[in-house]
CSV table of C-alpha atoms in Angstrom, one decimal:
chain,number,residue,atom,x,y,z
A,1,UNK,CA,-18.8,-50.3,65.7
A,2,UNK,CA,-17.0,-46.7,65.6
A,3,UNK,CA,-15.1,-46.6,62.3
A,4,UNK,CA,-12.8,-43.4,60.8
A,5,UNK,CA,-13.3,-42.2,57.3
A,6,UNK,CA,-11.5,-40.4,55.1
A,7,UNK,CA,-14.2,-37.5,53.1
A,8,UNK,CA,-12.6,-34.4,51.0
A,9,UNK,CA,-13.3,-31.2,51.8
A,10,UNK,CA,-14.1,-28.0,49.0
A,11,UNK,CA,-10.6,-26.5,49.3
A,12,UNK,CA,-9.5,-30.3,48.2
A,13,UNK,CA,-8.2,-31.2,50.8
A,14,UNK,CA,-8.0,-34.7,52.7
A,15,UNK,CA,-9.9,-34.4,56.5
A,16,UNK,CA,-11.6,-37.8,58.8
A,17,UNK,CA,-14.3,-38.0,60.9
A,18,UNK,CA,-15.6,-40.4,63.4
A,19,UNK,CA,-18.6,-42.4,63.3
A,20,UNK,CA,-20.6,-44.6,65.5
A,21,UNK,CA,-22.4,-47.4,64.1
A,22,UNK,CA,-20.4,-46.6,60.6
A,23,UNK,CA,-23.0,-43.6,60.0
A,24,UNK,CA,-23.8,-41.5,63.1
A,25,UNK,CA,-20.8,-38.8,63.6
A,26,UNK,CA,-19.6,-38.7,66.7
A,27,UNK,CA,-20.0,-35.3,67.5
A,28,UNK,CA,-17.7,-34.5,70.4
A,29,UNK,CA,-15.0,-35.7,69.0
A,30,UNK,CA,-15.5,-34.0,65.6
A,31,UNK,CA,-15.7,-30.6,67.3
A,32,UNK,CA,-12.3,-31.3,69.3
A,33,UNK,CA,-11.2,-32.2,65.5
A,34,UNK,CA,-12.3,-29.1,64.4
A,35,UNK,CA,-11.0,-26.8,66.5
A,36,UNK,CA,-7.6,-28.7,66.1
A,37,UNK,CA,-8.1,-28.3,62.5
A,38,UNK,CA,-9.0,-24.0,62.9
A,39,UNK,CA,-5.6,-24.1,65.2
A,40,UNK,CA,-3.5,-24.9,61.8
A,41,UNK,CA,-2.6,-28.6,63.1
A,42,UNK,CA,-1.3,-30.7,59.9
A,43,UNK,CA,-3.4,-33.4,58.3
A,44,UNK,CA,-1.8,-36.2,59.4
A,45,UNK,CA,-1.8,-34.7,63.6
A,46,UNK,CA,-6.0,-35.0,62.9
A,47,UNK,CA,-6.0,-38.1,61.6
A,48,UNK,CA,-3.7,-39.7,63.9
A,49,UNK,CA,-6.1,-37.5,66.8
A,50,UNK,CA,-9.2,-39.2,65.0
A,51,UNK,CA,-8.1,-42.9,65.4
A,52,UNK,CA,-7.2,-42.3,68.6
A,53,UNK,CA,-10.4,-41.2,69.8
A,54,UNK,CA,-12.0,-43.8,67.9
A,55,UNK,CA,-10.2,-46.3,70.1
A,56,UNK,CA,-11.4,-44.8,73.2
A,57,UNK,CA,-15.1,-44.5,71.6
A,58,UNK,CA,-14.5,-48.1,71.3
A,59,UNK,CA,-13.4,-48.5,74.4
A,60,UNK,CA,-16.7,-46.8,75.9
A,61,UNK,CA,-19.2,-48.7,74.0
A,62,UNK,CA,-17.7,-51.9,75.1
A,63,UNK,CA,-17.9,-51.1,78.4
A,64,UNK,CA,-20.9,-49.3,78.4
A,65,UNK,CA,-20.0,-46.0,79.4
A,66,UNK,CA,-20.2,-42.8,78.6
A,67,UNK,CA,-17.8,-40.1,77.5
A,68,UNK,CA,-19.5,-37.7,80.5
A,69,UNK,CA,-18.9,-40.7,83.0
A,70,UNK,CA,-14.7,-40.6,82.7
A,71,UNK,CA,-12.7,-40.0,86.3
A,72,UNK,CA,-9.4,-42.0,86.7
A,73,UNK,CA,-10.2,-45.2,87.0
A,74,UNK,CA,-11.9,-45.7,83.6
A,75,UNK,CA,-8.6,-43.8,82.3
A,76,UNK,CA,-6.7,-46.6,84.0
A,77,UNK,CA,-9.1,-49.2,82.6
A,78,UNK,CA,-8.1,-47.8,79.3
A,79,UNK,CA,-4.5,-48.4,79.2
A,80,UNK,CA,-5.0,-51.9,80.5
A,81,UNK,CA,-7.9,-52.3,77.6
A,82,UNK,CA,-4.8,-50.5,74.9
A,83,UNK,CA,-2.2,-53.3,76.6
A,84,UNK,CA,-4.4,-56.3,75.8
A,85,UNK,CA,-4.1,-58.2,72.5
A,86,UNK,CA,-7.3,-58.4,71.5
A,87,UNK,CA,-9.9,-55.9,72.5
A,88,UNK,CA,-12.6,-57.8,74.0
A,89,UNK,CA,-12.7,-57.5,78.0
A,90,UNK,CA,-14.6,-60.7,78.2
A,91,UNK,CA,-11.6,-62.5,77.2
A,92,UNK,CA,-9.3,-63.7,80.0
A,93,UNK,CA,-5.4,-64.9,78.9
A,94,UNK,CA,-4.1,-68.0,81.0
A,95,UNK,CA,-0.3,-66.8,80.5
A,96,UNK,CA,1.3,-63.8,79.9
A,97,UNK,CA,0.4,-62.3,76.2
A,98,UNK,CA,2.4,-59.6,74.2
A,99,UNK,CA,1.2,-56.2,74.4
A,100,UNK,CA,-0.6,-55.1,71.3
A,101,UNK,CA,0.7,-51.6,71.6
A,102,UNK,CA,4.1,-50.3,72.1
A,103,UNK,CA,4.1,-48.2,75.6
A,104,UNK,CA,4.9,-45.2,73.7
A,105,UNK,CA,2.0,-45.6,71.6
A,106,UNK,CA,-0.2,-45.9,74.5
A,107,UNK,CA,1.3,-42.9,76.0
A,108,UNK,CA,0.3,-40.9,72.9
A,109,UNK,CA,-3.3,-41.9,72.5
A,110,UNK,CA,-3.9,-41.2,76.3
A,111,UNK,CA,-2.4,-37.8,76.2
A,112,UNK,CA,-5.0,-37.5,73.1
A,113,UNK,CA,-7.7,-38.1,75.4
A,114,UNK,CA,-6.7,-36.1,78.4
A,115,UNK,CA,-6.5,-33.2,75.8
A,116,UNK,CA,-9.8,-33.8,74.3
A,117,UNK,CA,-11.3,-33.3,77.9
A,118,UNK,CA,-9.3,-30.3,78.4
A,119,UNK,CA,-11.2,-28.7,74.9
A,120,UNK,CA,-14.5,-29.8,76.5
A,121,UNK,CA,-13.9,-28.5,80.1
A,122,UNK,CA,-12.8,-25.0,78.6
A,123,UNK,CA,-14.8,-24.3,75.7
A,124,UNK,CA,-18.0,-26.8,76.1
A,125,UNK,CA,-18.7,-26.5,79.9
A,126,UNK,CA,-18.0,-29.8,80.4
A,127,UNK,CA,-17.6,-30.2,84.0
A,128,UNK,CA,-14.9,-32.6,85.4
A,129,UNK,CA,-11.2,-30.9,85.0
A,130,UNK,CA,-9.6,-34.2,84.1
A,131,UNK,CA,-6.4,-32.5,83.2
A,132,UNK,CA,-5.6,-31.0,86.7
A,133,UNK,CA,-6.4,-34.7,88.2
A,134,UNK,CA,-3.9,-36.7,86.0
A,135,UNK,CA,-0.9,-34.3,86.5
A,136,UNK,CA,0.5,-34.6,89.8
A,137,UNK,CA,3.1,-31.9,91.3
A,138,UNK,CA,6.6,-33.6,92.4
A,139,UNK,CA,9.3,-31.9,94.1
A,140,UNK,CA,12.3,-31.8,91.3
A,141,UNK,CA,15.9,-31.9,92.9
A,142,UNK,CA,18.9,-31.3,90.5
A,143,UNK,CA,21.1,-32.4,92.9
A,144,UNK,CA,22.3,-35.2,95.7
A,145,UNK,CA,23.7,-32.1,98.1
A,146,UNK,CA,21.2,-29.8,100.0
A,147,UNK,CA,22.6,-26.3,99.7
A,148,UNK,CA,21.9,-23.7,102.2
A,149,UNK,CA,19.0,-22.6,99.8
A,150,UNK,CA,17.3,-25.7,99.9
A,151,UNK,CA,14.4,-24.2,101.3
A,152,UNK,CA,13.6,-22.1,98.7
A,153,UNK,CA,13.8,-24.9,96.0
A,154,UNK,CA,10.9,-26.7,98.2
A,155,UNK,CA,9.0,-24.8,96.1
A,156,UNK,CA,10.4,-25.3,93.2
A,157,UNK,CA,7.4,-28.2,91.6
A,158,UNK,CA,7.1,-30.5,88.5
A,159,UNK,CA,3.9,-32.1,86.8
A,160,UNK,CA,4.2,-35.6,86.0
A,161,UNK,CA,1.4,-37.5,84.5
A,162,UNK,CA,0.1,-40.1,87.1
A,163,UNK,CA,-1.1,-42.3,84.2
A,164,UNK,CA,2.0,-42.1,82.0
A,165,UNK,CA,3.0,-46.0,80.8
A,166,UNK,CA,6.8,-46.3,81.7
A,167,UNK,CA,8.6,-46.7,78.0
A,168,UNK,CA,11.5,-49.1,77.6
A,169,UNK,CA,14.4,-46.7,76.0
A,170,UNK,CA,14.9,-48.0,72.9
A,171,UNK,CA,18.1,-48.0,70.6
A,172,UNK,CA,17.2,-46.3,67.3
A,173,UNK,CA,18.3,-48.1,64.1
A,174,UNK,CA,20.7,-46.7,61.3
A,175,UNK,CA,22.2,-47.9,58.1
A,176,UNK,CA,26.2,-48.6,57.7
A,177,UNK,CA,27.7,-46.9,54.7
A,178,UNK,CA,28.6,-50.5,53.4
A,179,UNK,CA,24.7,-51.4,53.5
A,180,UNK,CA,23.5,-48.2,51.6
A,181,UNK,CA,26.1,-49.6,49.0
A,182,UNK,CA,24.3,-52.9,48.8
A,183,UNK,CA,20.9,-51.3,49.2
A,184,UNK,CA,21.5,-48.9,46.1
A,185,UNK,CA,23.2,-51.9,43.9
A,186,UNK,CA,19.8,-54.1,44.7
A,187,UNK,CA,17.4,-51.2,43.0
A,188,UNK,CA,16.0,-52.6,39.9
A,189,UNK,CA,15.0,-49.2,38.5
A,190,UNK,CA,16.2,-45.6,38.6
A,191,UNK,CA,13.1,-44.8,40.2
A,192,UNK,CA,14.1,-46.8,43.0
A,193,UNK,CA,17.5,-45.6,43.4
A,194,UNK,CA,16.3,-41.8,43.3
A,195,UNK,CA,14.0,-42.2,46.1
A,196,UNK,CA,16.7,-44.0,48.3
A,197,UNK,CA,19.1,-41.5,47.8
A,198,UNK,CA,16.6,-38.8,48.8
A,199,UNK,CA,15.6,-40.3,51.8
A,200,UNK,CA,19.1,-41.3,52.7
A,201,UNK,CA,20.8,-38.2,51.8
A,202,UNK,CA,18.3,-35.6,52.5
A,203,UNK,CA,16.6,-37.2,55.8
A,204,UNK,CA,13.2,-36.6,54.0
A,205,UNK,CA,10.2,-38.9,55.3
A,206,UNK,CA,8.4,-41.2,52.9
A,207,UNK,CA,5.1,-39.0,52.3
A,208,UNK,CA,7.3,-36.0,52.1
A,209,UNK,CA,9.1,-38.2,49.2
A,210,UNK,CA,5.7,-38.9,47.7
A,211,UNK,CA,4.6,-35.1,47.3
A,212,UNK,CA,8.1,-34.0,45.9
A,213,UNK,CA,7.0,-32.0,42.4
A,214,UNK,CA,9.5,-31.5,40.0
A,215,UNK,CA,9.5,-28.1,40.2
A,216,UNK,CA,10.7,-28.5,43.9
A,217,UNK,CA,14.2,-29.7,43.1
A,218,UNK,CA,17.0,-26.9,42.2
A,219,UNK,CA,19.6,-28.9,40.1
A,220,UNK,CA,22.1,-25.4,40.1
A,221,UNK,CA,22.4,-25.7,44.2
A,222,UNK,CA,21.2,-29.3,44.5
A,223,UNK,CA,18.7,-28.4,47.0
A,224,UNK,CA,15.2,-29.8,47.3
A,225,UNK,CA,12.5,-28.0,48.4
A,226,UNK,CA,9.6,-30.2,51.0
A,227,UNK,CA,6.7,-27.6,50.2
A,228,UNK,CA,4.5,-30.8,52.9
A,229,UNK,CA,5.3,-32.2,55.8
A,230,UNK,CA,3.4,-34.6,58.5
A,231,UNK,CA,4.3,-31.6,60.9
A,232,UNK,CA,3.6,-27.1,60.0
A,233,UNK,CA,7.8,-27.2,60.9
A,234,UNK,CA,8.8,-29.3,58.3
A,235,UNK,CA,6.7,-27.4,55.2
A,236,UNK,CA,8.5,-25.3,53.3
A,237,UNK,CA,12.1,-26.4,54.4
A,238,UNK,CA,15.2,-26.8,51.9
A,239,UNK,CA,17.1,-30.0,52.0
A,240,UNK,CA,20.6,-30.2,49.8
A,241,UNK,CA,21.8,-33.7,48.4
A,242,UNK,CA,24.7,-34.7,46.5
A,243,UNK,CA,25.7,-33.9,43.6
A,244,UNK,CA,25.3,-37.1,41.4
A,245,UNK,CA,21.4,-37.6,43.3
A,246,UNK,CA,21.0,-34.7,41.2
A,247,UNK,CA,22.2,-36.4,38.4
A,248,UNK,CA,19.8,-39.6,38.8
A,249,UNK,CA,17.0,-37.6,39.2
A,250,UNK,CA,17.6,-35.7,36.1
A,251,UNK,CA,18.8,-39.0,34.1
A,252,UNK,CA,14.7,-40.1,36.0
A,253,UNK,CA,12.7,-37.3,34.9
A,254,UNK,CA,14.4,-37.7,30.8
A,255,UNK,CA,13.1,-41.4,31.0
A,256,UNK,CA,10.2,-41.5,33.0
A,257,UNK,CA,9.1,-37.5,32.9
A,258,UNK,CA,8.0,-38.4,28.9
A,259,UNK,CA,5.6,-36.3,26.6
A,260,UNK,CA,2.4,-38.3,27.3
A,261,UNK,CA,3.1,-38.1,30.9
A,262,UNK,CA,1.0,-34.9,32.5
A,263,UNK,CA,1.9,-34.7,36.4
A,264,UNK,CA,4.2,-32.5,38.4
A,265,UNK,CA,4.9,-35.3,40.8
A,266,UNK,CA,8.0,-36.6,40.6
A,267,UNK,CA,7.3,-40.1,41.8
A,268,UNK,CA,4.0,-41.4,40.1
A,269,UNK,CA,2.4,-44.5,39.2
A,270,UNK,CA,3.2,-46.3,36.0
A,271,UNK,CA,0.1,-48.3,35.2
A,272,UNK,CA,-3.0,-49.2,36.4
A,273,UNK,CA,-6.4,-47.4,37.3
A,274,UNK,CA,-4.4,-44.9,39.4
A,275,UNK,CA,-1.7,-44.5,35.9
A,276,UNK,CA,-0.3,-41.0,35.9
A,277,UNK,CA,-1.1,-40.1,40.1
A,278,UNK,CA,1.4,-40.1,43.1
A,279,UNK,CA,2.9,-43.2,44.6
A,280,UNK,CA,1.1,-43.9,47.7
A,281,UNK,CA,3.3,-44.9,50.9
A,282,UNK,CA,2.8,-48.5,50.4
A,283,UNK,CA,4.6,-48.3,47.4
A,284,UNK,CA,7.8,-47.3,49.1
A,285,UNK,CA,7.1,-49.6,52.2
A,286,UNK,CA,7.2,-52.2,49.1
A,287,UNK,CA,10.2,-51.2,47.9
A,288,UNK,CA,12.0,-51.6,51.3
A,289,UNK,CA,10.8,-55.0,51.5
A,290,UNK,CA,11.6,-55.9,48.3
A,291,UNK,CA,15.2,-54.8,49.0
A,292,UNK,CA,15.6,-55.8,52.0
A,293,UNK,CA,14.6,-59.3,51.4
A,294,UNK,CA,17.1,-59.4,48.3
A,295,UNK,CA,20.2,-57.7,50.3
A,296,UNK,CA,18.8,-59.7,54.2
A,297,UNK,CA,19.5,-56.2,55.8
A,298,UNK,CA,16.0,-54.9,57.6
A,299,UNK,CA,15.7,-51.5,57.5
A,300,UNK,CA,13.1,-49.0,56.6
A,301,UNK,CA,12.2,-45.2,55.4
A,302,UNK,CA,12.6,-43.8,58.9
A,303,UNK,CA,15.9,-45.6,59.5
A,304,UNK,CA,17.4,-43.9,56.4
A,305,UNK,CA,16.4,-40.5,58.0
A,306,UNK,CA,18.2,-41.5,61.7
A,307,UNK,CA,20.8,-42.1,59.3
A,308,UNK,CA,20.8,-39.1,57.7
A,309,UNK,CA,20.6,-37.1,60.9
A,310,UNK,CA,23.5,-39.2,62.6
A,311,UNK,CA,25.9,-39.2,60.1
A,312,UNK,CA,25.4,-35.0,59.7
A,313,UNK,CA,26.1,-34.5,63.1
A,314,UNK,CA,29.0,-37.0,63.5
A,315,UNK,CA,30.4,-34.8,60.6
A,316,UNK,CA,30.1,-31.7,62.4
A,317,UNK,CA,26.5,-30.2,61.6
A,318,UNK,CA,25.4,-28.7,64.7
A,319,UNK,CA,21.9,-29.6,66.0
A,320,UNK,CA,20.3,-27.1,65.4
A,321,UNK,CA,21.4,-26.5,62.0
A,322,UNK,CA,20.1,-30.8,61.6
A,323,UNK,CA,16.5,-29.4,63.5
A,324,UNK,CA,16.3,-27.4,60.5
A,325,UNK,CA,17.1,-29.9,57.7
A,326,UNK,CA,14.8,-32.7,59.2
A,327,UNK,CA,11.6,-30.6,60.0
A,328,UNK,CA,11.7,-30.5,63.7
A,329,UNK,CA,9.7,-27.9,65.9
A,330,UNK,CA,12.3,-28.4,68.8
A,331,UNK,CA,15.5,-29.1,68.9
A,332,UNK,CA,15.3,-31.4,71.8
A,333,UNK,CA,13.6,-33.7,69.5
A,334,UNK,CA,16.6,-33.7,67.1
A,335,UNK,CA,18.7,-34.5,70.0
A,336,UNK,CA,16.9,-37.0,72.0
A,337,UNK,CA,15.4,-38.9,69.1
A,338,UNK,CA,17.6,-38.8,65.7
A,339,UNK,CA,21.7,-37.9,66.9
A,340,UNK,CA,23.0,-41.0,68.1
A,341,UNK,CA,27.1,-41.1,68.7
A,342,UNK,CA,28.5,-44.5,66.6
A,343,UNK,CA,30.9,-46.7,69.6
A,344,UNK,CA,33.2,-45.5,67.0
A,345,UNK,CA,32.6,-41.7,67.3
A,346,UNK,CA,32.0,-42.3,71.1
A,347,UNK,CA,35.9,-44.3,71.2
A,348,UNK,CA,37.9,-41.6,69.2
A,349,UNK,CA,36.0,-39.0,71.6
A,350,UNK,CA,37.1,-40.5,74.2
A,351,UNK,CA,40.6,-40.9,73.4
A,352,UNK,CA,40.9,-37.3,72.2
A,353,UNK,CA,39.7,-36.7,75.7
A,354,UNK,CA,42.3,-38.6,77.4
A,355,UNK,CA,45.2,-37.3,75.1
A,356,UNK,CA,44.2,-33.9,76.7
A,357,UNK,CA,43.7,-35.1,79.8
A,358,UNK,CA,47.2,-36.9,79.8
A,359,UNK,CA,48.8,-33.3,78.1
A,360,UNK,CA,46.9,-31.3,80.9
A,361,UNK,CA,48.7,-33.6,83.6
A,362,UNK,CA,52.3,-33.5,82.3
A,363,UNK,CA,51.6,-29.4,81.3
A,364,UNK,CA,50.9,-29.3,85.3
């Protein structure tokens, strides 16, 4: 059995490792981790690296192989072994069964693996350059037309990953302005309230919410400043909000904030053995239930921040200006992922379009 655990290092700090047989580090892997960790990756990029590799540890043992033994085909094994629903190759299905994993998710914990060879081909002699084998060189043409140049684009190449899962493009999710009414009148606390507007306002992610100190929020510009982040872009960011969030959160820290209270985290828990220390994620994944079961709208923390992000750039912010805001390393991720046109953005576009259009035509 390969499990992950979470140990604390000196500085404090949170870090995993990997072990076989619950007790024998795995010690590949926790070199790759390591080095990841020397590089300045955040906390949550090595955990998420360390169940990954787990999986694929598992993956090995149950087919009795070993890490030194991987070419393509055990790759491709893999996948199908991520696809199934339960993780036993013994088990055949007699009809089709869901996939377990999303392809996207499969995607990611591949490319994890392909990159952990690429650490031990180029600093730990391993031998077999996995990396080269899986990316395959295609001809990229931006056109349908041959121009009279076309020969020199022959060489003009693209890798593509030969084992990349095709992923369905999916529609991402956002709140209406009527729902954020009905989710904000269904908080039973101000605590509640506070940390919906946050999220909904300033696009901020639920474990950014959960290490917001007091000290972090400037009431005279209502900004708020994310000092952590699940990525090294989103640290040290400033995020505004409105106004009257800045008055909740003051009207919050007067009630809650109280003389025997002694924490600089703004959202803590109340009772219990863990009285007095930050909210842990569940907590707010329990408040979106709780919500959403009252009010019957689904949603959740990450489809407050698509909202946030859509309704910024709908109202003029420019992407890269929203990049900033939300954290991102790249804009491209702001664009492809987070700024999504309403059909009623996408029909008054469209008409301004043909009102110029129609203009142009007459001015002609």
């Amino acid at each position: 059995m390969v499990i992950v655990r979470e140990v604390v290092i000196p500085s404090g700090e949170k870090r995993w490792i990997v072990l076989a047989n619950e007790i024998k580090p795995v010690i590949p892997i926790m070199k790759y981790i390591k080095y990841l960790d020397s590089l300045g990756k955040a906390p949550n990029t090595l955990k998420s690296y360390c169940y990954h590799l787990k999986l694929y540890w598992e993956f090995l043992l149950s087919h009795d192989k070993s890490y030194k033994e991987v070419d393509l085909n055990l790759l491709a094994s893999f996948i199908g072994w991520l696809r199934m629903p339960q993780q036993n190759g013994k088990v055949k299905y007699l009809y089709g069964e869901k996939a377990k994993r999303r392809e996207r998710s499969i995607n990611i914990i591949v490319s994890c693996v392909i990159n952990f060879y690429d650490y031990l081909m180029r600093l730990d002699g391993f031998e077999k350059d996995l990396k080269t084998k899986v990316m395959k060189e295609i001809k990229v043409h931006k056109h349908s037309y041959k121009s009279f140049l076309n020969h020199i684009s022959d060489k003009q190449l693209q890798t593509m990953n030969v084992l990349k899962v095709k992923e369905p493009r999916r529609k991402i999710k956002t709140v209406t302005e009527e729902q954020i009414t009905q989710i904000q009148k269904a908080c039973k606390t101000i605590r509640d309230q506070l940390i919906i507007r946050i999220m909904y306002e300033g696009g901020l992610r639920a474990s950014e919410v959960i290490n917001l100190w007091i000290e972090d929020f400037n009431i005279n510009d209502h900004s708020i400043l994310v000092r952590k982040s699940k990525t090294v872009a989103g640290e040290n960011r400033k995020v505004y909000v409105s106004k009257e969030t800045m008055n909740v959160f003051q009207d919050y820290i007067i009630d809650y904030h109280t003389d025997e209270v002694d924490t600089n985290f703004v959202f803590f828990n109340l009772s219990g053995k863990n009285k007095g220390k930050p909210i842990q994620y569940w907590t707010i994944q329990s408040l979106m239930r709780r919500i959403g079961k009252k009010t019957g709208i689904d949603f959740s923390a990450h489809m407050l921040r698509h909202t946030c992000a859509t309704n910024l750039h709908e109202h003029g912010m420019d992407a890269s200006s929203i990049q900033k805001f939300l954290g991102h390393a790249y804009v491209q991720t702001t664009l492809q992922m987070y700024v999504h046109p309403s059909d009623e953005t996408i029909r008054k576009n469209w008409e301004s379009a043909m009102k110029k259009q129609i203009g142009d035509l007459y001015d002609n």
